[in-house]
């Protein structure tokens, strides 16, 4: 299964998610990366055992300059642009990005992108007068 996209921009999204997972898991732990595929969509998930994000702030994470209130700028640094840029890249590829998180228990970020099979409809094998080869 393949997705159509700008390799460098999609690498930027993956890199941002991995860097955030490492940054917000200060006590270490395992970062899990998973890719699941269907005919229509490829879903990448990055799970960390970090500080987590309060539910009321999860949607705002993808806004420009937003930083969760439980992440101090002194401890974690950053400008609050990484997830905003990642969302823009993913949406420009026809996809979606979201988070599921529990404070104190970590976060899972998901990126869903349409596969080539979902973008291009399959041609019929037989037209009324002709066979396709």
Short mmCIF file of N, CA and C in Angstrom, two decimals:
data_model
loop_
_atom_site.label_atom_id
_atom_site.label_comp_id
_atom_site.label_asym_id
_atom_site.label_seq_id
_atom_site.Cartn_x
_atom_site.Cartn_y
_atom_site.Cartn_z
N UNK A 1 0.84 -1.17 0.00
CA UNK A 1 0.00 0.00 0.00
C UNK A 1 0.89 1.24 0.00
N UNK A 2 0.51 2.23 -0.76
CA UNK A 2 1.29 3.47 -0.85
C UNK A 2 0.38 4.68 -0.67
N UNK A 3 1.01 5.78 -0.26
CA UNK A 3 0.31 7.06 -0.23
C UNK A 3 1.06 7.99 -1.18
N UNK A 4 0.33 8.93 -1.74
CA UNK A 4 0.95 9.91 -2.62
C UNK A 4 1.26 11.14 -1.77
N UNK A 5 2.54 11.53 -1.77
CA UNK A 5 2.87 12.68 -0.95
C UNK A 5 4.28 13.17 -1.13
N UNK A 6 4.57 14.27 -0.51
CA UNK A 6 5.88 14.88 -0.49
C UNK A 6 6.70 14.20 0.61
N UNK A 7 7.66 13.40 0.21
CA UNK A 7 8.46 12.61 1.15
C UNK A 7 9.08 13.47 2.24
N UNK A 8 9.66 14.58 1.88
CA UNK A 8 10.34 15.43 2.85
C UNK A 8 9.36 16.02 3.87
N UNK A 9 8.19 16.43 3.42
CA UNK A 9 7.20 17.00 4.33
C UNK A 9 6.63 15.92 5.26
N UNK A 10 6.37 14.74 4.72
CA UNK A 10 5.85 13.66 5.57
C UNK A 10 6.91 13.20 6.57
N UNK A 11 8.18 13.23 6.17
CA UNK A 11 9.26 12.93 7.12
C UNK A 11 9.29 13.98 8.23
N UNK A 12 9.01 15.22 7.89
CA UNK A 12 8.97 16.31 8.87
C UNK A 12 7.89 16.02 9.92
N UNK A 13 6.73 15.54 9.50
CA UNK A 13 5.65 15.20 10.43
C UNK A 13 6.09 14.08 11.36
N UNK A 14 6.64 13.02 10.79
CA UNK A 14 7.08 11.87 11.60
C UNK A 14 8.17 12.29 12.57
N UNK A 15 9.12 13.06 12.09
CA UNK A 15 10.20 13.54 12.94
C UNK A 15 9.66 14.37 14.11
N UNK A 16 8.71 15.26 13.84
CA UNK A 16 8.13 16.08 14.89
C UNK A 16 7.43 15.22 15.94
N UNK A 17 6.67 14.24 15.50
CA UNK A 17 5.96 13.38 16.45
C UNK A 17 6.93 12.58 17.31
N UNK A 18 8.00 12.08 16.70
CA UNK A 18 9.00 11.32 17.46
C UNK A 18 9.76 12.21 18.43
N UNK A 19 10.16 13.40 17.99
CA UNK A 19 10.87 14.33 18.87
C UNK A 19 10.00 14.74 20.05
N UNK A 20 8.70 15.01 19.80
CA UNK A 20 7.80 15.35 20.90
C UNK A 20 7.65 14.18 21.86
N UNK A 21 7.52 12.98 21.34
CA UNK A 21 7.38 11.80 22.20
C UNK A 21 8.58 11.67 23.12
N UNK A 22 9.76 11.88 22.59
CA UNK A 22 10.97 11.80 23.41
C UNK A 22 11.05 12.97 24.41
N UNK A 23 10.73 14.16 23.95
CA UNK A 23 10.84 15.35 24.78
C UNK A 23 9.88 15.30 25.97
N UNK A 24 8.65 14.83 25.73
CA UNK A 24 7.64 14.85 26.78
C UNK A 24 7.57 13.54 27.56
N UNK A 25 8.57 12.69 27.40
CA UNK A 25 8.72 11.47 28.19
C UNK A 25 10.03 11.56 28.95
N UNK A 26 10.14 12.50 29.88
CA UNK A 26 11.42 12.79 30.52
C UNK A 26 11.99 11.64 31.33
N UNK A 27 11.16 10.72 31.79
CA UNK A 27 11.68 9.61 32.58
C UNK A 27 12.01 8.40 31.72
N UNK A 28 12.07 8.60 30.42
CA UNK A 28 12.37 7.49 29.53
C UNK A 28 11.12 6.69 29.24
N UNK A 29 11.31 5.43 28.97
CA UNK A 29 10.18 4.59 28.59
C UNK A 29 10.24 4.27 27.12
N UNK A 30 9.34 3.46 26.69
CA UNK A 30 9.32 3.00 25.30
C UNK A 30 8.40 3.86 24.47
N UNK A 31 8.91 4.34 23.35
CA UNK A 31 8.10 5.05 22.36
C UNK A 31 7.69 3.99 21.34
N UNK A 32 6.41 3.88 21.09
CA UNK A 32 5.91 2.87 20.15
C UNK A 32 5.42 3.55 18.87
N UNK A 33 5.88 3.02 17.74
CA UNK A 33 5.47 3.51 16.44
C UNK A 33 4.79 2.36 15.71
N UNK A 34 3.61 2.64 15.18
CA UNK A 34 2.85 1.58 14.52
C UNK A 34 2.27 2.12 13.21
N UNK A 35 2.22 1.26 12.21
CA UNK A 35 1.59 1.61 10.93
C UNK A 35 0.55 0.55 10.64
N UNK A 36 -0.68 0.98 10.45
CA UNK A 36 -1.73 0.04 10.06
C UNK A 36 -2.30 0.49 8.72
N UNK A 37 -2.65 -0.50 7.91
CA UNK A 37 -3.09 -0.22 6.55
C UNK A 37 -4.43 -0.88 6.25
N UNK A 38 -5.25 -0.17 5.51
CA UNK A 38 -6.44 -0.76 4.90
C UNK A 38 -6.37 -0.37 3.43
N UNK A 39 -7.36 -0.75 2.67
CA UNK A 39 -7.36 -0.36 1.26
C UNK A 39 -7.43 1.15 1.08
N UNK A 40 -8.10 1.83 2.01
CA UNK A 40 -8.37 3.26 1.85
C UNK A 40 -7.45 4.19 2.62
N UNK A 41 -6.84 3.71 3.71
CA UNK A 41 -6.11 4.63 4.57
C UNK A 41 -4.91 3.94 5.22
N UNK A 42 -3.84 4.73 5.39
CA UNK A 42 -2.66 4.31 6.15
C UNK A 42 -2.67 5.16 7.42
N UNK A 43 -2.57 4.50 8.58
CA UNK A 43 -2.60 5.21 9.85
C UNK A 43 -1.31 4.94 10.60
N UNK A 44 -0.57 6.00 10.87
CA UNK A 44 0.65 5.95 11.66
C UNK A 44 0.30 6.41 13.06
N UNK A 45 0.78 5.69 14.08
CA UNK A 45 0.58 6.14 15.45
C UNK A 45 1.91 6.16 16.17
N UNK A 46 2.07 7.17 17.02
CA UNK A 46 3.26 7.32 17.86
C UNK A 46 2.76 7.46 19.29
N UNK A 47 3.13 6.49 20.13
CA UNK A 47 2.67 6.45 21.51
C UNK A 47 3.84 6.66 22.45
N UNK A 48 3.64 7.54 23.44
CA UNK A 48 4.69 7.78 24.43
C UNK A 48 4.13 7.60 25.83
N UNK A 49 5.00 7.32 26.81
CA UNK A 49 4.57 7.18 28.19
C UNK A 49 4.76 8.47 28.98
N UNK A 50 4.65 9.60 28.31
CA UNK A 50 5.00 10.89 28.89
C UNK A 50 3.96 11.53 29.78
N UNK A 51 4.00 12.86 29.84
CA UNK A 51 3.19 13.63 30.78
C UNK A 51 1.71 13.67 30.43
N UNK A 52 1.37 13.39 29.19
CA UNK A 52 -0.02 13.43 28.76
C UNK A 52 -0.53 14.85 28.59
N UNK A 53 -1.73 14.96 28.05
CA UNK A 53 -2.33 16.26 27.75
C UNK A 53 -3.75 16.27 28.28
N UNK A 54 -4.11 17.29 29.06
CA UNK A 54 -5.49 17.38 29.54
C UNK A 54 -6.48 17.39 28.37
N UNK A 55 -7.62 16.73 28.55
CA UNK A 55 -8.59 16.59 27.47
C UNK A 55 -9.06 17.92 26.92
N UNK A 56 -9.24 18.91 27.77
CA UNK A 56 -9.75 20.21 27.32
C UNK A 56 -8.74 20.98 26.48
N UNK A 57 -7.51 20.49 26.39
CA UNK A 57 -6.48 21.18 25.61
C UNK A 57 -6.06 20.40 24.36
N UNK A 58 -6.57 19.21 24.18
CA UNK A 58 -6.11 18.35 23.09
C UNK A 58 -6.39 18.93 21.71
N UNK A 59 -7.55 19.50 21.48
CA UNK A 59 -7.86 20.08 20.17
C UNK A 59 -6.99 21.29 19.87
N UNK A 60 -6.65 22.07 20.89
CA UNK A 60 -5.85 23.28 20.70
C UNK A 60 -4.39 22.97 20.39
N UNK A 61 -3.94 21.76 20.66
CA UNK A 61 -2.54 21.41 20.42
C UNK A 61 -2.09 21.70 19.00
N UNK A 62 -3.02 21.65 18.06
CA UNK A 62 -2.68 21.83 16.65
C UNK A 62 -2.82 23.27 16.19
N UNK A 63 -3.09 24.18 17.14
CA UNK A 63 -3.16 25.61 16.84
C UNK A 63 -1.76 26.23 16.94
N UNK A 64 -1.55 27.27 16.16
CA UNK A 64 -0.26 27.94 16.17
C UNK A 64 0.07 28.50 17.54
N UNK A 65 1.27 28.26 18.01
CA UNK A 65 1.85 28.75 19.27
C UNK A 65 1.22 28.16 20.53
N UNK A 66 0.27 27.24 20.38
CA UNK A 66 -0.34 26.69 21.59
C UNK A 66 0.59 25.68 22.23
N UNK A 67 0.65 25.74 23.55
CA UNK A 67 1.40 24.75 24.34
C UNK A 67 0.49 24.33 25.48
N UNK A 68 0.43 23.05 25.72
CA UNK A 68 -0.40 22.56 26.83
C UNK A 68 0.08 23.21 28.13
N UNK A 69 -0.84 23.54 28.98
CA UNK A 69 -0.50 24.24 30.21
C UNK A 69 0.30 23.39 31.19
N UNK A 70 0.28 22.07 31.03
CA UNK A 70 1.06 21.22 31.93
C UNK A 70 2.49 21.00 31.43
N UNK A 71 2.87 21.69 30.35
CA UNK A 71 4.23 21.59 29.80
C UNK A 71 4.90 22.95 29.92
N UNK A 72 5.77 23.11 30.89
CA UNK A 72 6.42 24.41 31.08
C UNK A 72 7.44 24.66 29.97
N UNK A 73 7.55 25.92 29.56
CA UNK A 73 8.51 26.26 28.51
C UNK A 73 9.94 26.09 29.00
N UNK A 74 10.17 26.26 30.28
CA UNK A 74 11.53 26.08 30.82
C UNK A 74 11.97 24.62 30.73
N UNK A 75 11.06 23.73 31.06
CA UNK A 75 11.41 22.30 31.09
C UNK A 75 11.46 21.69 29.69
N UNK A 76 10.57 22.15 28.80
CA UNK A 76 10.43 21.44 27.53
C UNK A 76 10.82 22.25 26.29
N UNK A 77 10.93 23.54 26.37
CA UNK A 77 11.34 24.35 25.23
C UNK A 77 10.37 24.25 24.07
N UNK A 78 10.76 24.82 22.95
CA UNK A 78 9.93 24.78 21.75
C UNK A 78 9.09 26.03 21.59
N UNK A 79 8.57 26.22 20.37
CA UNK A 79 7.80 27.42 20.05
C UNK A 79 6.30 27.16 19.93
N UNK A 80 5.88 25.92 19.97
CA UNK A 80 4.46 25.62 19.78
C UNK A 80 4.05 25.66 18.33
N UNK A 81 4.99 25.36 17.42
CA UNK A 81 4.69 25.37 15.99
C UNK A 81 4.70 23.97 15.35
N UNK A 82 5.35 23.02 15.97
CA UNK A 82 5.54 21.71 15.36
C UNK A 82 4.25 21.00 14.99
N UNK A 83 3.30 20.93 15.92
CA UNK A 83 2.03 20.25 15.62
C UNK A 83 1.16 21.07 14.68
N UNK A 84 1.27 22.39 14.76
CA UNK A 84 0.54 23.25 13.83
C UNK A 84 1.02 22.99 12.40
N UNK A 85 2.33 22.95 12.21
CA UNK A 85 2.90 22.69 10.89
C UNK A 85 2.56 21.27 10.44
N UNK A 86 2.65 20.33 11.36
CA UNK A 86 2.33 18.93 11.02
C UNK A 86 0.88 18.81 10.55
N UNK A 87 -0.03 19.48 11.25
CA UNK A 87 -1.44 19.43 10.83
C UNK A 87 -1.61 19.98 9.43
N UNK A 88 -0.94 21.10 9.14
CA UNK A 88 -1.05 21.69 7.81
C UNK A 88 -0.54 20.72 6.74
N UNK A 89 0.59 20.10 6.98
CA UNK A 89 1.16 19.15 6.02
C UNK A 89 0.21 17.98 5.81
N UNK A 90 -0.28 17.40 6.90
CA UNK A 90 -1.17 16.24 6.80
C UNK A 90 -2.45 16.61 6.05
N UNK A 91 -3.04 17.75 6.38
CA UNK A 91 -4.28 18.15 5.72
C UNK A 91 -4.06 18.44 4.23
N UNK A 92 -2.90 18.97 3.89
CA UNK A 92 -2.60 19.22 2.47
C UNK A 92 -2.42 17.92 1.69
N UNK A 93 -2.19 16.83 2.40
CA UNK A 93 -2.09 15.51 1.79
C UNK A 93 -3.43 14.77 1.83
N UNK A 94 -4.48 15.48 2.22
CA UNK A 94 -5.81 14.88 2.27
C UNK A 94 -6.03 14.03 3.50
N UNK A 95 -5.19 14.20 4.52
CA UNK A 95 -5.27 13.37 5.71
C UNK A 95 -5.79 14.09 6.93
N UNK A 96 -5.60 13.43 8.05
CA UNK A 96 -6.09 13.93 9.33
C UNK A 96 -5.08 13.56 10.41
N UNK A 97 -4.91 14.45 11.41
CA UNK A 97 -4.02 14.18 12.54
C UNK A 97 -4.81 14.46 13.82
N UNK A 98 -4.62 13.60 14.83
CA UNK A 98 -5.31 13.79 16.10
C UNK A 98 -4.53 13.13 17.23
N UNK A 99 -4.97 13.39 18.45
CA UNK A 99 -4.30 12.85 19.63
C UNK A 99 -5.33 12.22 20.56
N UNK A 100 -4.89 11.18 21.25
CA UNK A 100 -5.63 10.60 22.38
C UNK A 100 -4.64 10.59 23.53
N UNK A 101 -5.05 11.11 24.68
CA UNK A 101 -4.11 11.27 25.77
C UNK A 101 -4.80 11.26 27.13
N UNK A 102 -4.05 10.82 28.13
CA UNK A 102 -4.50 10.86 29.51
C UNK A 102 -3.35 11.49 30.31
N UNK A 103 -3.63 12.60 31.03
CA UNK A 103 -2.57 13.23 31.81
C UNK A 103 -1.90 12.23 32.76
N UNK A 104 -0.57 12.27 32.76
CA UNK A 104 0.21 11.39 33.61
C UNK A 104 0.39 9.99 33.06
N UNK A 105 -0.25 9.67 31.93
CA UNK A 105 -0.16 8.32 31.38
C UNK A 105 0.33 8.29 29.94
N UNK A 106 0.54 9.44 29.33
CA UNK A 106 1.08 9.47 27.97
C UNK A 106 0.07 9.85 26.92
N UNK A 107 0.55 9.81 25.68
CA UNK A 107 -0.25 10.24 24.53
C UNK A 107 0.00 9.35 23.34
N UNK A 108 -1.00 9.28 22.48
CA UNK A 108 -0.84 8.64 21.17
C UNK A 108 -1.29 9.64 20.14
N UNK A 109 -0.40 9.96 19.20
CA UNK A 109 -0.71 10.83 18.08
C UNK A 109 -0.92 9.94 16.86
N UNK A 110 -1.95 10.27 16.09
CA UNK A 110 -2.32 9.50 14.89
C UNK A 110 -2.24 10.39 13.67
N UNK A 111 -1.76 9.82 12.58
CA UNK A 111 -1.78 10.47 11.27
C UNK A 111 -2.42 9.49 10.31
N UNK A 112 -3.53 9.88 9.71
CA UNK A 112 -4.22 9.04 8.73
C UNK A 112 -4.11 9.71 7.37
N UNK A 113 -3.62 8.95 6.40
CA UNK A 113 -3.47 9.46 5.04
C UNK A 113 -4.17 8.52 4.07
N UNK A 114 -4.83 9.08 3.04
CA UNK A 114 -5.48 8.21 2.07
C UNK A 114 -4.42 7.44 1.26
N UNK A 115 -4.73 6.20 0.96
CA UNK A 115 -3.81 5.40 0.13
C UNK A 115 -4.07 5.72 -1.34
N UNK A 116 -3.15 5.29 -2.17
CA UNK A 116 -3.32 5.50 -3.61
C UNK A 116 -4.57 4.80 -4.11
N UNK A 117 -4.89 3.65 -3.53
CA UNK A 117 -6.09 2.92 -3.95
C UNK A 117 -7.35 3.74 -3.70
N UNK A 118 -7.37 4.54 -2.64
CA UNK A 118 -8.56 5.34 -2.35
C UNK A 118 -8.62 6.61 -3.18
N UNK A 119 -7.46 7.06 -3.64
CA UNK A 119 -7.39 8.29 -4.43
C UNK A 119 -7.78 8.03 -5.88
N UNK A 120 -7.29 6.91 -6.42
CA UNK A 120 -7.58 6.57 -7.81
C UNK A 120 -8.63 5.48 -7.85
N UNK A 121 -9.79 5.75 -8.41
CA UNK A 121 -10.77 4.68 -8.53
C UNK A 121 -10.26 3.61 -9.50
N UNK A 122 -10.54 2.38 -9.20
CA UNK A 122 -10.11 1.28 -10.07
C UNK A 122 -10.87 1.33 -11.38
N UNK A 123 -10.16 1.09 -12.46
CA UNK A 123 -10.81 1.02 -13.77
C UNK A 123 -11.49 -0.33 -13.93
N UNK A 124 -12.61 -0.34 -14.58
CA UNK A 124 -13.27 -1.64 -14.80
C UNK A 124 -12.39 -2.50 -15.72
N UNK A 125 -12.46 -3.79 -15.55
CA UNK A 125 -11.65 -4.69 -16.37
C UNK A 125 -12.20 -4.80 -17.79
N UNK A 126 -13.47 -4.55 -17.98
CA UNK A 126 -14.08 -4.68 -19.32
C UNK A 126 -14.94 -3.46 -19.58
N UNK A 127 -14.73 -2.85 -20.74
CA UNK A 127 -15.60 -1.78 -21.21
C UNK A 127 -16.59 -2.45 -22.15
N UNK A 128 -17.67 -1.79 -22.49
CA UNK A 128 -18.68 -2.43 -23.33
C UNK A 128 -18.10 -3.09 -24.60
N UNK A 129 -17.18 -2.45 -25.30
CA UNK A 129 -16.66 -3.00 -26.57
C UNK A 129 -15.22 -3.49 -26.46
N UNK A 130 -14.53 -3.20 -25.39
CA UNK A 130 -13.08 -3.45 -25.34
C UNK A 130 -12.67 -4.08 -24.02
N UNK A 131 -11.56 -4.77 -24.10
CA UNK A 131 -10.91 -5.29 -22.90
C UNK A 131 -9.71 -4.40 -22.58
N UNK A 132 -9.48 -4.15 -21.31
CA UNK A 132 -8.32 -3.35 -20.91
C UNK A 132 -7.18 -4.28 -20.59
N UNK A 133 -5.98 -3.89 -21.01
CA UNK A 133 -4.78 -4.70 -20.73
C UNK A 133 -3.78 -3.89 -19.98
#
